[in-house]
């Protein structure tokens, strides 16, 4: 049995990782400050009652809280050395997911984004090293590339366009430094627009797929920033979870690897797919383009294939159908209404 830590384990991707780790029997600890993560995500990941997790977490601030016989949680901040030290104790592998995720949020709050994503990552590495952790797998982002040529590959010089992108690039650089300079093997994974069940659809900084599905299910118009021809390599969350598990077992060190599906779809393609899944036309409202957004993303996944054996297993259309079904259940809409 491995002992692992998932920072940001109450977030969207972190909770899916916790689900996979718990399912394979790893002793899993979560460190999260619940700024965007939720007790509901942890409950879904562990098959527990939402209210019970919420009550248990509310009683604790700092210290380790047992959620199941295989899963513990620490309520705390990755910028807090003491919370991290408690979370890293006895751990073999750290899956570092905690971050402030959104590009628009970073344009509004660049310093906070840097503190959490860059300094926070440095603190995670520092405490992991002090605790004798064997390996750190850290979430980075395709945003680091900016508007470089397609498909994006790791040999390109990154051209970050937002404080978010710069902070993730800084996090990657610290990961490489701890690999090369401090003998702590690390892998940074550059996720390309991840989507799937449990993703927050309603916050100010919600990602486009959950936001569009929620609006579509409610019969409201979909806001498209710009002409809708911007494209993304939308990657189903199970593929990202698998890449993390593979990176943790690999010999790769000091590298950043693309984790995408290797295809790209425009926002108008996405709406087209949703119309087909839902069997009706969806109304669009066009809005001004958003500063900081890159125009296109598409991953070249050759290096991840070679170094960690990564192959995406769930394609865009399959993932989108699964996500609509999941959100329909959460919204309480009967599958027969479709
Ligand atoms: P999320 O917001 O759902 O999850 C982030 C988690 O980190 C949340 O649970 C949040 O509460 C926690 N967190 C934030 N700041 C913290 C802090 N200071 N201390 C402790 N916990 C903190 O986002 P997500 O989509 O699950 O993203 C997970 C990781 O993947 C992030 O590093 C993000 O940058 C990266 N990423 C995500 C995408 C995507 O499309 N979702 C794409 C590229 C990279």
Coordinates of C-alpha atoms and ligand atoms in Angstrom, one line a residue:
X1 CA 0.0 0.0 0.0
X2 CA 1.4 3.4 -1.0
X3 CA 0.9 6.6 1.0
X4 CA 0.2 9.6 -1.2
X5 CA -0.8 13.2 -0.8
X6 CA -3.1 15.1 -3.2
X7 CA -3.0 18.9 -2.7
X8 CA -6.2 20.4 -4.0
X9 CA -7.9 17.0 -3.6
X10 CA -11.3 18.6 -3.0
X11 CA -11.1 20.3 -6.4
X12 CA -12.4 19.0 -9.7
X13 CA -9.3 17.1 -10.9
X14 CA -8.0 16.4 -7.4
X15 CA -11.2 14.6 -6.4
X16 CA -11.0 12.4 -9.5
X17 CA -7.5 11.5 -8.6
X18 CA -8.5 10.8 -5.0
X19 CA -11.3 8.5 -6.3
X20 CA -8.8 6.6 -8.5
X21 CA -6.2 6.3 -5.7
X22 CA -8.7 5.2 -3.1
X23 CA -10.1 2.6 -5.6
X24 CA -6.7 1.1 -6.0
X25 CA -6.2 0.9 -2.3
X26 CA -3.6 3.7 -1.7
X27 CA -3.6 5.5 1.7
X28 CA -4.6 8.9 0.4
X29 CA -4.3 12.2 2.2
X30 CA -5.8 15.5 0.9
X31 CA -4.6 19.0 1.7
X32 CA -7.0 21.7 0.6
X33 CA -8.1 25.1 1.8
X34 CA -11.5 24.7 0.1
X35 CA -11.3 28.1 -1.7
X36 CA -12.8 26.5 -4.9
X37 CA -12.8 22.8 -3.8
X38 CA -15.8 21.4 -1.9
X39 CA -16.7 18.7 0.6
X40 CA -19.2 17.5 -2.0
X41 CA -16.3 16.6 -4.3
X42 CA -14.6 14.6 -1.6
X43 CA -17.8 12.9 -0.7
X44 CA -18.4 11.9 -4.4
X45 CA -14.7 10.7 -4.7
X46 CA -15.0 8.5 -1.6
X47 CA -18.7 7.4 -1.9
X48 CA -19.6 9.2 1.4
X49 CA -22.5 11.3 2.5
X50 CA -22.0 15.0 1.6
X51 CA -23.4 16.3 4.9
X52 CA -21.3 14.0 7.0
X53 CA -18.1 15.2 5.2
X54 CA -19.1 18.8 5.6
X55 CA -19.8 18.4 9.3
X56 CA -16.5 16.6 9.9
X57 CA -14.5 19.2 8.0
X58 CA -16.2 22.1 9.7
X59 CA -15.0 20.8 13.1
X60 CA -11.3 20.8 12.0
X61 CA -8.8 23.5 11.1
X62 CA -5.3 22.2 10.8
X63 CA -4.4 18.6 12.0
X64 CA -5.2 15.4 10.2
X65 CA -8.8 14.3 9.9
X66 CA -9.8 10.7 9.1
X67 CA -12.5 10.5 6.4
X68 CA -12.4 6.7 5.7
X69 CA -10.0 3.9 6.7
X70 CA -7.9 4.8 3.6
X71 CA -8.4 8.6 3.3
X72 CA -7.5 11.5 5.5
X73 CA -7.9 15.3 5.0
X74 CA -5.9 18.3 6.2
X75 CA -7.8 21.6 6.0
X76 CA -5.0 24.0 5.2
X77 CA -3.1 26.2 2.8
X78 CA -0.2 25.2 0.6
X79 CA 1.5 28.5 1.6
X80 CA 1.5 27.3 5.2
X81 CA 4.7 25.3 5.9
X82 CA 3.3 23.7 9.1
X83 CA 0.1 22.5 7.3
X84 CA 2.2 21.1 4.5
X85 CA 4.7 19.4 6.9
X86 CA 1.7 17.6 8.6
X87 CA 0.3 16.7 5.2
X88 CA 3.6 15.4 3.8
X89 CA 4.6 13.3 6.8
X90 CA 5.1 9.6 5.8
X91 CA 4.1 10.3 2.2
X92 CA 5.8 8.6 -0.8
X93 CA 4.3 10.5 -3.7
X94 CA 2.8 14.0 -3.8
X95 CA 0.2 14.8 -6.5
X96 CA 0.2 18.6 -6.5
X97 CA -3.1 20.0 -7.9
X98 CA -3.8 22.9 -5.6
X99 CA -3.8 26.2 -7.5
X100 CA -5.9 29.3 -8.5
X101 CA -6.9 28.0 -11.9
X102 CA -8.5 30.6 -14.1
X103 CA -6.9 33.0 -16.6
X104 CA -9.5 35.8 -16.0
X105 CA -9.1 35.5 -12.3
X106 CA -5.3 35.9 -12.7
X107 CA -5.8 39.0 -14.8
X108 CA -7.8 40.5 -11.9
X109 CA -5.6 39.1 -9.1
X110 CA -2.0 38.6 -10.4
X111 CA -0.2 38.7 -7.1
X112 CA -2.5 36.3 -5.3
X113 CA -2.2 33.9 -8.3
X114 CA 1.6 34.1 -8.1
X115 CA 1.6 33.5 -4.3
X116 CA -0.5 30.4 -4.6
X117 CA 0.7 28.9 -7.9
X118 CA 4.4 29.8 -7.9
X119 CA 5.4 30.3 -4.2
X120 CA 2.8 27.7 -3.1
X121 CA 4.4 25.1 -5.5
X122 CA 7.9 26.0 -4.1
X123 CA 6.6 25.5 -0.6
X124 CA 5.1 22.1 -1.6
X125 CA 8.5 21.1 -3.1
X126 CA 10.4 22.3 0.0
X127 CA 8.2 20.4 2.5
X128 CA 8.1 17.3 0.3
X129 CA 11.9 17.3 0.2
X130 CA 12.1 17.8 4.0
X131 CA 9.7 14.9 4.5
X132 CA 11.7 12.5 2.3
X133 CA 9.0 12.2 -0.4
X134 CA 10.1 9.9 -3.3
X135 CA 8.5 11.9 -6.2
X136 CA 6.3 14.9 -6.9
X137 CA 3.9 15.1 -9.8
X138 CA 2.7 18.7 -10.4
X139 CA -0.2 20.1 -12.4
X140 CA 0.9 22.6 -15.0
X141 CA -1.1 24.0 -17.9
X142 CA -1.1 24.3 -21.7
X143 CA -1.5 28.1 -20.9
X144 CA 2.3 28.3 -20.6
X145 CA 2.6 28.1 -24.4
X146 CA 0.6 31.2 -25.2
X147 CA 0.0 31.6 -28.9
X148 CA 2.8 29.4 -30.2
X149 CA 2.3 27.2 -33.3
X150 CA 0.1 24.1 -33.3
X151 CA 0.5 21.4 -32.2
X152 CA 2.1 22.6 -29.0
X153 CA 5.2 20.6 -28.1
X154 CA 7.6 20.7 -25.2
X155 CA 10.5 21.9 -27.4
X156 CA 8.7 25.3 -28.0
X157 CA 9.8 28.3 -26.0
X158 CA 6.8 29.1 -23.8
X159 CA 5.1 32.5 -24.4
X160 CA 2.8 33.0 -21.4
X161 CA 0.0 35.6 -21.9
X162 CA -1.5 35.8 -18.5
X163 CA -0.3 35.9 -14.8
X164 CA -1.9 32.4 -14.5
X165 CA 0.3 31.1 -17.3
X166 CA 3.5 32.7 -15.9
X167 CA 2.7 31.3 -12.4
X168 CA 2.4 27.8 -13.8
X169 CA 5.6 28.2 -15.8
X170 CA 7.4 29.3 -12.6
X171 CA 6.0 26.3 -10.8
X172 CA 7.4 24.0 -13.5
X173 CA 10.8 25.7 -13.2
X174 CA 10.8 25.1 -9.5
X175 CA 9.9 21.4 -10.1
X176 CA 12.8 21.1 -12.5
X177 CA 15.1 22.7 -10.0
X178 CA 14.2 20.3 -7.2
X179 CA 14.8 17.4 -9.6
X180 CA 18.2 18.7 -10.8
X181 CA 19.4 20.5 -7.7
X182 CA 17.8 18.8 -4.7
X183 CA 17.5 15.1 -5.9
X184 CA 13.7 15.1 -5.6
X185 CA 12.3 13.6 -8.9
X186 CA 9.5 15.7 -10.3
X187 CA 7.3 15.7 -13.3
X188 CA 5.1 18.6 -14.4
X189 CA 2.1 17.8 -16.5
X190 CA 0.8 20.4 -18.8
X191 CA -3.0 19.7 -18.8
X192 CA -5.0 20.9 -21.9
X193 CA -8.5 22.1 -21.0
X194 CA -9.7 19.4 -18.7
X195 CA -13.4 18.6 -18.5
X196 CA -15.6 16.0 -16.8
X197 CA -18.2 15.3 -14.0
X198 CA -18.0 17.3 -10.8
X199 CA -16.5 20.3 -12.5
X200 CA -17.9 23.6 -11.1
X201 CA -20.4 25.0 -13.7
X202 CA -21.6 28.1 -11.8
X203 CA -18.8 30.2 -10.4
X204 CA -17.6 33.5 -11.9
X205 CA -14.5 31.6 -13.2
X206 CA -16.2 28.4 -14.4
X207 CA -14.6 26.6 -17.4
X208 CA -16.5 26.7 -20.7
X209 CA -17.8 23.1 -20.9
X210 CA -19.6 22.9 -17.5
X211 CA -20.8 26.4 -17.9
X212 CA -22.3 25.7 -21.3
X213 CA -23.9 22.4 -20.2
X214 CA -25.5 24.1 -17.2
X215 CA -26.9 26.9 -19.3
X216 CA -28.1 24.5 -22.0
X217 CA -29.9 22.3 -19.4
X218 CA -31.6 25.4 -18.0
X219 CA -32.6 26.7 -21.5
X220 CA -30.5 29.8 -21.2
X221 CA -28.3 31.3 -24.0
X222 CA -24.6 30.4 -24.2
X223 CA -22.1 33.4 -24.1
X224 CA -19.4 33.1 -26.7
X225 CA -16.4 35.5 -26.3
X226 CA -15.1 36.5 -29.7
X227 CA -16.1 34.7 -32.9
X228 CA -16.4 31.2 -31.4
X229 CA -13.6 29.9 -33.7
X230 CA -11.1 29.8 -30.9
X231 CA -10.2 26.1 -30.4
X232 CA -9.2 23.9 -27.5
X233 CA -7.8 20.4 -27.0
X234 CA -10.5 19.4 -24.6
X235 CA -9.3 16.5 -22.5
X236 CA -11.5 14.2 -20.5
X237 CA -10.6 14.1 -16.8
X238 CA -10.0 10.3 -16.7
X239 CA -7.1 10.8 -19.2
X240 CA -5.5 13.3 -16.8
X241 CA -5.9 11.0 -13.8
X242 CA -4.2 8.2 -15.7
X243 CA -1.3 10.5 -16.8
X244 CA -0.8 11.4 -13.1
X245 CA -0.7 7.7 -12.1
X246 CA 1.7 6.9 -14.9
X247 CA 4.0 9.8 -14.1
X248 CA 4.2 8.7 -10.4
X249 CA 5.4 5.2 -11.4
X250 CA 7.8 6.4 -14.2
X251 CA 11.5 7.2 -14.2
X252 CA 10.9 10.6 -15.9
X253 CA 12.4 13.5 -13.9
X254 CA 12.8 17.2 -14.3
X255 CA 10.5 17.3 -17.3
X256 CA 7.2 19.0 -18.3
X257 CA 4.9 16.9 -20.4
X258 CA 1.8 17.6 -22.4
X259 CA -1.4 15.9 -21.3
X260 CA -4.0 16.5 -23.9
X261 CA -6.2 14.4 -26.2
X262 CA -4.2 15.5 -29.3
X263 CA -7.3 17.0 -31.2
X264 CA -9.0 20.4 -31.1
X265 CA -12.5 21.7 -31.3
X266 CA -13.7 25.3 -31.7
X267 CA -16.3 26.7 -29.3
X268 CA -18.8 26.4 -32.2
X269 CA -17.9 22.7 -32.6
X270 CA -18.5 22.3 -28.9
X271 CA -22.0 23.9 -29.2
X272 CA -22.7 21.7 -32.2
X273 CA -21.9 18.5 -30.2
X274 CA -24.1 19.7 -27.3
X275 CA -27.0 20.4 -29.7
X276 CA -26.7 16.8 -31.0
X277 CA -26.5 15.3 -27.5
X278 CA -29.4 17.3 -26.2
X279 CA -31.4 17.0 -29.5
X280 CA -32.3 20.7 -29.8
X281 CA -30.9 24.1 -31.0
X282 CA -29.0 26.3 -28.4
X283 CA -29.1 30.0 -28.5
X284 CA -25.7 31.9 -28.6
X285 CA -24.9 35.4 -27.4
X286 CA -21.7 36.9 -28.7
X287 CA -19.5 38.9 -26.3
X288 CA -16.2 40.7 -26.6
X289 CA -13.0 38.6 -26.6
X290 CA -11.4 38.0 -23.2
X291 CA -7.9 39.4 -22.6
X292 CA -5.3 36.8 -21.8
X293 CA -7.0 33.9 -23.6
X294 CA -5.0 32.1 -26.1
X295 CA -6.5 31.5 -29.6
X296 CA -5.9 27.8 -30.1
X297 CA -4.5 24.8 -28.2
X298 CA -3.7 21.3 -29.4
X299 CA -1.2 19.0 -27.8
X300 CA 1.5 17.0 -29.3
X301 CA 1.5 14.1 -26.9
X302 CA 4.5 12.2 -28.3
X303 CA 6.8 12.9 -25.4
X304 CA 4.3 11.9 -22.7
X305 CA 3.7 8.7 -24.7
X306 CA 7.4 8.0 -24.8
X307 CA 8.4 8.9 -21.3
X308 CA 5.4 7.8 -19.2
X309 CA 3.4 5.6 -21.6
X310 CA 0.4 8.1 -21.7
X311 CA -2.4 7.4 -24.3
X312 CA -5.7 9.2 -24.0
X313 CA -8.4 6.6 -23.7
X314 CA -11.6 8.7 -23.6
X315 CA -12.3 10.9 -26.6
X316 CA -14.0 14.3 -26.6
X317 CA -17.5 13.1 -27.8
X318 CA -17.6 10.2 -25.3
X319 CA -16.4 12.4 -22.5
X320 CA -19.0 15.1 -23.3
X321 CA -21.8 12.6 -23.3
X322 CA -20.7 11.3 -19.9
X323 CA -20.5 14.8 -18.6
X324 CA -24.0 15.8 -19.8
X325 CA -25.4 12.7 -18.2
X326 CA -23.7 13.4 -14.9
X327 CA -24.8 17.1 -14.9
X328 CA -28.3 16.1 -15.8
X329 CA -28.5 13.8 -12.8
X330 CA -27.1 16.5 -10.6
X331 CA -29.5 19.0 -11.9
X332 CA -32.3 16.5 -11.3
X333 CA -33.3 16.4 -14.9
X334 CA -34.7 13.0 -16.0
X335 CA -32.8 11.2 -18.7
X336 CA -36.1 10.5 -20.3
X337 CA -36.7 14.3 -20.9
X338 CA -34.1 14.3 -23.6
Ligands
LIG1 P1 -10.1 23.5 -8.9 O1 -10.2 24.9 -8.6 O2 -11.3 22.6 -9.0 O3 -9.1 22.8 -7.9 C1 -8.1 23.4 -7.2 C2 -8.1 23.0 -5.8 O4 -7.0 23.6 -5.1 C3 -9.4 23.4 -5.0 O5 -9.8 22.3 -4.3 C4 -8.9 24.5 -4.1 O6 -9.7 24.7 -3.0 C5 -7.5 24.1 -3.9 N1 -6.6 25.3 -3.5 C6 -6.5 26.4 -4.2 N2 -5.6 27.2 -3.5 C7 -5.2 26.5 -2.4 C8 -4.3 26.8 -1.4 N3 -3.6 28.0 -1.3 N4 -4.0 25.9 -0.5 C9 -4.7 24.7 -0.5 N5 -5.6 24.4 -1.5 C10 -5.8 25.3 -2.4 O7 -9.3 23.4 -10.3 P2 -8.9 22.1 -11.2 O8 -9.5 22.3 -12.5 O9 -9.2 20.8 -10.5 O10 -7.4 22.3 -11.3 C11 -6.4 21.4 -10.7 C12 -5.0 21.7 -11.2 O11 -5.0 21.5 -12.6 C13 -4.6 23.2 -11.0 O12 -3.2 23.2 -10.6 C14 -4.8 23.9 -12.3 O13 -3.9 25.0 -12.5 C15 -4.4 22.7 -13.2 N6 -5.1 22.8 -14.6 C16 -6.4 22.7 -14.7 C17 -6.9 22.7 -16.0 C18 -8.4 22.6 -16.2 O14 -8.8 22.7 -17.4 N7 -9.2 22.3 -15.2 C19 -6.1 23.0 -17.1 C20 -4.8 23.1 -16.9 C21 -4.2 23.0 -15.6

